[in-house]
XYZ file of C-alpha atoms in Angstrom:
370
model
C 125.189 135.767 -76.941
C 121.964 135.538 -78.642
C 118.768 137.225 -77.271
C 117.069 134.024 -76.488
C 119.889 132.809 -74.213
C 119.858 136.259 -72.393
C 116.322 136.103 -72.043
C 116.657 132.569 -70.423
C 119.613 133.692 -68.119
C 118.324 136.986 -67.090
C 114.694 136.152 -66.401
C 113.509 135.217 -62.812
C 111.084 132.313 -62.400
C 107.474 133.394 -61.384
C 106.358 132.113 -57.980
C 103.876 129.171 -58.207
C 100.479 129.614 -56.579
C 100.478 128.210 -53.052
C 97.578 127.832 -50.392
C 97.472 130.742 -47.919
C 96.439 129.994 -44.263
C 94.038 132.478 -42.464
C 95.016 132.980 -38.627
C 91.302 133.256 -37.566
C 90.476 130.068 -39.344
C 93.374 128.184 -37.694
C 92.222 129.285 -34.329
C 88.693 128.128 -34.814
C 90.020 124.817 -36.038
C 92.269 124.283 -32.972
C 89.199 125.276 -30.604
C 86.986 122.807 -32.532
C 89.777 120.073 -32.212
C 90.191 120.821 -28.493
C 86.469 120.749 -27.866
C 86.150 117.455 -29.629
C 89.131 115.970 -27.529
C 87.501 117.303 -24.178
C 84.066 115.805 -25.108
C 85.572 112.553 -26.126
C 87.663 112.571 -22.784
C 84.516 113.379 -20.732
C 82.662 110.723 -22.631
C 85.116 108.260 -21.899
C 85.732 109.283 -18.141
C 82.625 110.576 -16.914
C 81.316 107.210 -15.516
C 84.633 106.884 -13.542
C 84.317 110.306 -12.039
C 80.666 109.949 -11.194
C 81.426 106.737 -9.442
C 84.176 108.339 -7.508
C 82.079 111.404 -6.499
C 79.220 109.002 -5.267
C 81.762 106.980 -3.474
C 83.072 110.191 -1.593
C 79.661 111.341 -1.007
C 78.726 108.000 0.478
C 81.625 107.963 2.621
C 80.983 111.348 4.141
C 77.374 110.641 4.614
C 78.021 107.421 6.490
C 80.834 109.003 8.586
C 78.661 112.051 9.635
C 75.691 109.635 10.381
C 77.929 107.300 12.482
C 79.788 110.221 14.269
C 76.214 111.621 15.392
C 74.818 108.277 16.461
C 78.057 107.533 18.588
C 78.132 110.946 20.326
C 74.514 110.618 21.025
C 74.865 107.278 22.517
C 77.651 108.414 24.558
C 75.685 111.404 25.696
C 72.861 109.210 26.638
C 75.127 107.041 28.720
C 76.521 109.964 30.451
C 73.015 111.111 31.305
C 72.185 107.795 32.733
C 75.188 107.707 34.923
C 74.177 111.277 36.213
C 70.586 110.223 36.963
C 71.777 107.144 38.782
C 74.102 109.200 41.054
C 71.165 111.738 41.779
C 68.943 108.829 42.597
C 71.164 107.449 45.390
C 72.424 110.913 46.726
C 71.295 111.549 50.339
C 70.733 107.770 51.184
C 72.998 105.477 53.134
C 74.213 103.921 49.822
C 74.990 107.456 48.450
C 77.315 107.985 51.395
C 79.291 104.980 50.227
C 79.356 106.316 46.758
C 80.641 109.720 45.387
C 78.615 112.886 45.517
C 76.666 114.334 42.446
C 79.148 116.878 41.565
C 81.900 114.481 41.578
C 79.858 112.109 39.466
C 78.801 114.950 37.105
C 82.286 116.152 36.586
C 83.617 112.645 36.192
C 80.997 111.619 33.750
C 81.514 114.983 31.734
C 85.219 114.269 31.513
C 84.797 110.618 30.339
C 82.187 111.828 27.847
C 84.447 114.407 26.442
C 87.143 112.006 26.054
C 85.122 109.388 24.458
C 83.376 111.711 22.003
C 86.717 113.191 20.899
C 88.289 109.745 20.423
C 85.235 108.605 18.447
C 85.175 111.546 16.272
C 88.919 111.195 15.607
C 88.651 107.599 14.674
C 85.700 108.051 12.561
C 86.682 111.200 10.572
C 90.346 109.944 10.365
C 89.188 106.610 8.728
C 86.794 108.483 6.554
C 89.745 110.847 5.183
C 91.781 107.955 4.618
C 89.066 106.057 2.598
C 88.558 109.201 0.485
C 92.271 109.565 -0.272
C 92.193 105.841 -1.211
C 89.144 106.382 -3.644
C 91.278 108.791 -5.565
C 93.924 106.254 -5.887
C 96.443 108.158 -3.810
C 99.212 105.993 -2.429
C 98.906 106.222 1.390
C 102.106 104.499 2.404
C 104.377 107.691 2.473
C 101.608 109.624 4.016
C 101.418 107.054 6.834
C 105.027 106.762 7.089
C 105.353 110.690 7.449
C 102.569 110.648 9.967
C 104.396 107.888 12.019
C 107.590 109.782 11.984
C 105.771 112.973 12.882
C 103.961 111.226 15.808
C 107.158 109.734 17.212
C 108.812 113.240 16.995
C 105.885 114.581 18.919
C 105.907 111.961 21.366
C 109.801 112.396 22.296
C 109.135 116.223 22.485
C 105.990 116.269 24.446
C 106.400 113.278 26.419
C 105.576 115.039 29.707
C 102.309 116.272 28.181
C 101.460 112.845 26.863
C 102.142 111.252 30.154
C 99.943 113.865 31.934
C 97.171 113.339 29.641
C 97.275 109.474 29.707
C 97.729 109.559 33.553
C 94.542 111.797 33.691
C 92.442 109.473 31.423
C 93.207 106.545 33.500
C 92.782 108.374 36.898
C 89.254 109.471 35.687
C 88.318 105.790 34.173
C 89.404 104.070 37.251
C 87.672 106.640 39.573
C 90.815 107.135 41.812
C 89.412 110.336 43.271
C 87.041 112.968 42.198
C 85.699 116.489 43.421
C 85.336 116.805 46.997
C 87.562 113.997 47.965
C 90.397 114.740 50.474
C 93.362 113.112 49.063
C 97.090 112.912 49.587
C 98.894 113.114 46.367
C 102.446 112.845 47.708
C 103.549 116.291 46.303
C 100.548 118.062 47.943
C 97.393 117.210 49.841
C 94.078 118.821 50.350
C 90.449 118.641 48.856
C 90.004 118.191 45.245
C 88.341 120.999 43.649
C 88.843 120.266 39.845
C 89.876 117.221 38.082
C 91.283 117.531 34.461
C 93.078 115.409 31.901
C 96.316 117.156 32.425
C 96.269 118.865 35.907
C 94.449 118.208 39.194
C 93.647 121.170 41.399
C 93.571 120.794 45.117
C 92.718 123.151 47.982
C 95.034 122.814 50.940
C 94.255 123.183 54.656
C 95.411 126.914 54.668
C 93.249 127.646 51.643
C 95.915 127.568 49.016
C 95.273 126.064 45.635
C 97.772 123.268 44.360
C 97.951 122.569 40.741
C 99.409 119.047 40.469
C 100.260 117.567 37.134
C 98.658 114.119 36.658
C 101.959 112.675 35.647
C 103.751 113.746 38.612
C 101.450 111.638 40.916
C 103.010 108.349 41.845
C 100.589 107.367 44.653
C 97.228 108.626 45.784
C 95.883 108.267 49.289
C 91.978 108.913 49.226
C 90.630 109.815 52.493
C 86.999 110.097 51.367
C 86.086 106.904 49.744
C 84.246 103.915 51.647
C 84.518 104.900 55.418
C 86.770 106.627 57.802
C 88.096 105.773 61.353
C 87.886 108.272 64.247
C 90.295 107.397 66.985
C 90.818 109.195 70.433
C 93.540 108.278 73.010
C 92.507 109.216 76.546
C 95.451 109.498 78.902
C 94.560 109.206 82.562
C 96.325 108.694 85.848
C 97.610 105.276 86.492
C 95.801 105.211 89.858
C 92.428 105.688 88.211
C 89.753 102.842 88.327
C 89.819 101.138 84.989
C 86.201 99.888 85.374
C 85.117 103.260 86.213
C 86.951 104.684 83.203
C 85.275 102.147 80.917
C 81.931 102.795 82.392
C 82.184 106.647 81.623
C 83.412 105.976 78.226
C 80.604 103.747 77.364
C 77.999 106.124 78.506
C 79.623 108.853 76.520
C 79.672 106.461 73.256
C 75.825 105.610 73.800
C 74.877 109.253 74.285
C 76.778 110.271 71.139
C 75.439 107.551 69.103
C 71.861 108.762 69.842
C 72.417 112.372 69.371
C 71.768 114.488 66.021
C 73.601 114.668 63.711
C 76.146 112.304 65.017
C 73.860 109.314 64.619
C 74.214 109.656 60.722
C 77.937 110.363 60.777
C 78.642 107.449 62.985
C 78.457 104.179 60.866
C 79.277 101.926 63.806
C 79.229 101.918 67.462
C 81.875 103.899 69.548
C 84.193 101.149 71.004
C 86.290 101.296 73.830
C 89.323 99.178 72.468
C 90.969 98.999 75.978
C 94.454 99.840 77.228
C 96.818 101.112 74.437
C 99.772 101.719 76.734
C 100.650 101.672 80.398
C 103.317 104.055 81.826
C 104.830 104.673 85.237
C 102.516 107.640 86.021
C 99.759 107.318 83.318
C 97.766 104.884 80.972
C 96.278 105.452 77.562
C 92.861 104.206 76.781
C 91.883 103.768 73.056
C 88.405 104.818 71.849
C 87.510 104.090 68.120
C 84.475 104.588 65.792
C 83.645 104.075 62.086
C 82.436 107.160 60.381
C 81.366 108.671 57.160
C 84.195 109.595 54.754
C 85.559 112.947 55.563
C 83.718 113.187 58.895
C 86.533 111.586 61.108
C 87.869 114.832 62.374
C 84.606 116.306 63.430
C 83.771 113.240 65.121
C 87.040 113.317 67.033
C 86.559 116.736 68.304
C 83.029 116.006 69.405
C 84.132 112.963 71.228
C 87.018 114.555 73.089
C 84.583 117.388 74.133
C 82.212 114.716 75.598
C 84.874 112.759 77.272
C 86.190 115.677 78.835
C 83.017 116.743 80.424
C 82.012 113.326 81.413
C 85.355 112.879 83.311
C 85.196 116.114 84.957
C 81.798 115.146 86.317
C 83.224 111.791 87.512
C 86.480 113.444 89.028
C 88.475 111.710 86.559
C 91.634 113.643 85.733
C 93.076 113.500 82.207
C 96.996 113.777 82.278
C 99.876 113.534 80.136
C 100.964 115.244 76.925
C 103.295 118.144 76.465
C 100.531 120.688 77.817
C 100.058 118.858 81.103
C 100.454 121.066 84.229
C 102.328 119.311 87.156
C 100.497 118.989 90.446
C 101.257 121.739 93.026
C 102.826 120.557 96.221
C 101.983 122.004 99.680
C 104.244 125.083 100.576
C 107.010 124.471 103.087
C 106.529 126.395 106.323
C 110.264 126.553 106.954
C 111.175 127.620 103.583
C 111.229 131.448 104.394
C 112.693 130.894 107.909
C 116.499 131.671 108.218
C 118.817 129.025 109.909
C 119.861 129.700 113.462
C 123.077 131.442 114.240
C 125.687 130.539 116.802
C 126.279 134.196 117.719
C 122.729 134.345 119.288
C 124.130 132.211 122.168
C 126.295 134.231 124.505
C 127.837 131.179 125.918
C 129.024 129.704 122.723
C 132.588 129.869 121.726
C 131.872 131.763 118.581
C 130.513 134.643 120.773
C 133.524 134.491 122.987
C 135.872 134.605 120.018
C 134.369 137.673 118.550
C 134.008 139.550 121.986
C 136.367 142.521 122.241
C 139.351 142.099 124.673
C 138.961 144.148 127.960
C 141.670 146.922 128.751
C 143.936 146.098 131.847
C 143.429 147.703 135.306
C 145.744 150.818 136.400
C 146.595 151.146 140.026
C 145.941 154.687 141.593
C 148.948 156.951 141.753
C 150.692 155.194 138.948
C 151.988 157.598 136.199
C 150.889 156.589 132.788
C 153.614 154.897 130.786
C 155.146 156.487 127.663
C 153.113 156.075 124.511
C 154.304 153.607 122.196
């Protein structure tokens, strides 16, 4: 093999010159390219983002202003209701209406409910509008909220029932603080009215917590007017005209006396005979009074009737506590019955007399003992 061939075979080709890349230069170029892309993207979308931000800000401002305006209007309405209640308190019209404390608590409860509902509606609507501004699909969110609401409604149905019943009781003014009511499960004076629980004070001082959802009927004894009724039981032999005359005098004197002239909203009427029995008769007396004052009027009326009847020598009888009339004692009650043995000539006396011994002749020896 010749030398040129060996040189051709054994020699290696020299590397061709190539372009070398510097890492620092590549990083700088990437940063410049990223900045250029970001600036281009911002330049293309800044108007959209600005419009969205201004829209969100406008929604928030309108919602805040509307919420403040609605809450202030509700507060002014509640204050006007309180001023109206204070203006009529202490007058004859105020007796027909509720007292100031009841109106105050009722108006506060109504105002709290209205403010909460208004805030929830306004802010909830604003939140949905903001989500819609960001082009978020609200259908899945509303569907999920609906399912959650149904689940909560089934799980807390008693709580929802109590709350809704309390709202309607307050709005319809079925009862209030200071009223005496019969709620079926409990009765007494209303101490506090809430959206979920009504607090009552019983006759013995106990406190009853009644859930509003458990109340099926309400008997309010403090609205409008009350009736005081007294049944007077006298003997059947009494003169009815005299009884009526005495009761009429009692009614007139009580109607003019303080403070009964304010608590009586009508004349005390003698309605007549309510029942007639063999040994007694019942006369019915009735009067229209202020709400909640019927018991005190009945007690005072009984007191005056009793004193007037005692002065007129008219006796009140009947009832479980009546004492029977005492009869004159029998003079022969403690005398023993006469005995037949007291007469010596009676056959009973002869029957119990001892048998006399037979007579013995003188000189006759005694017989043998037997």
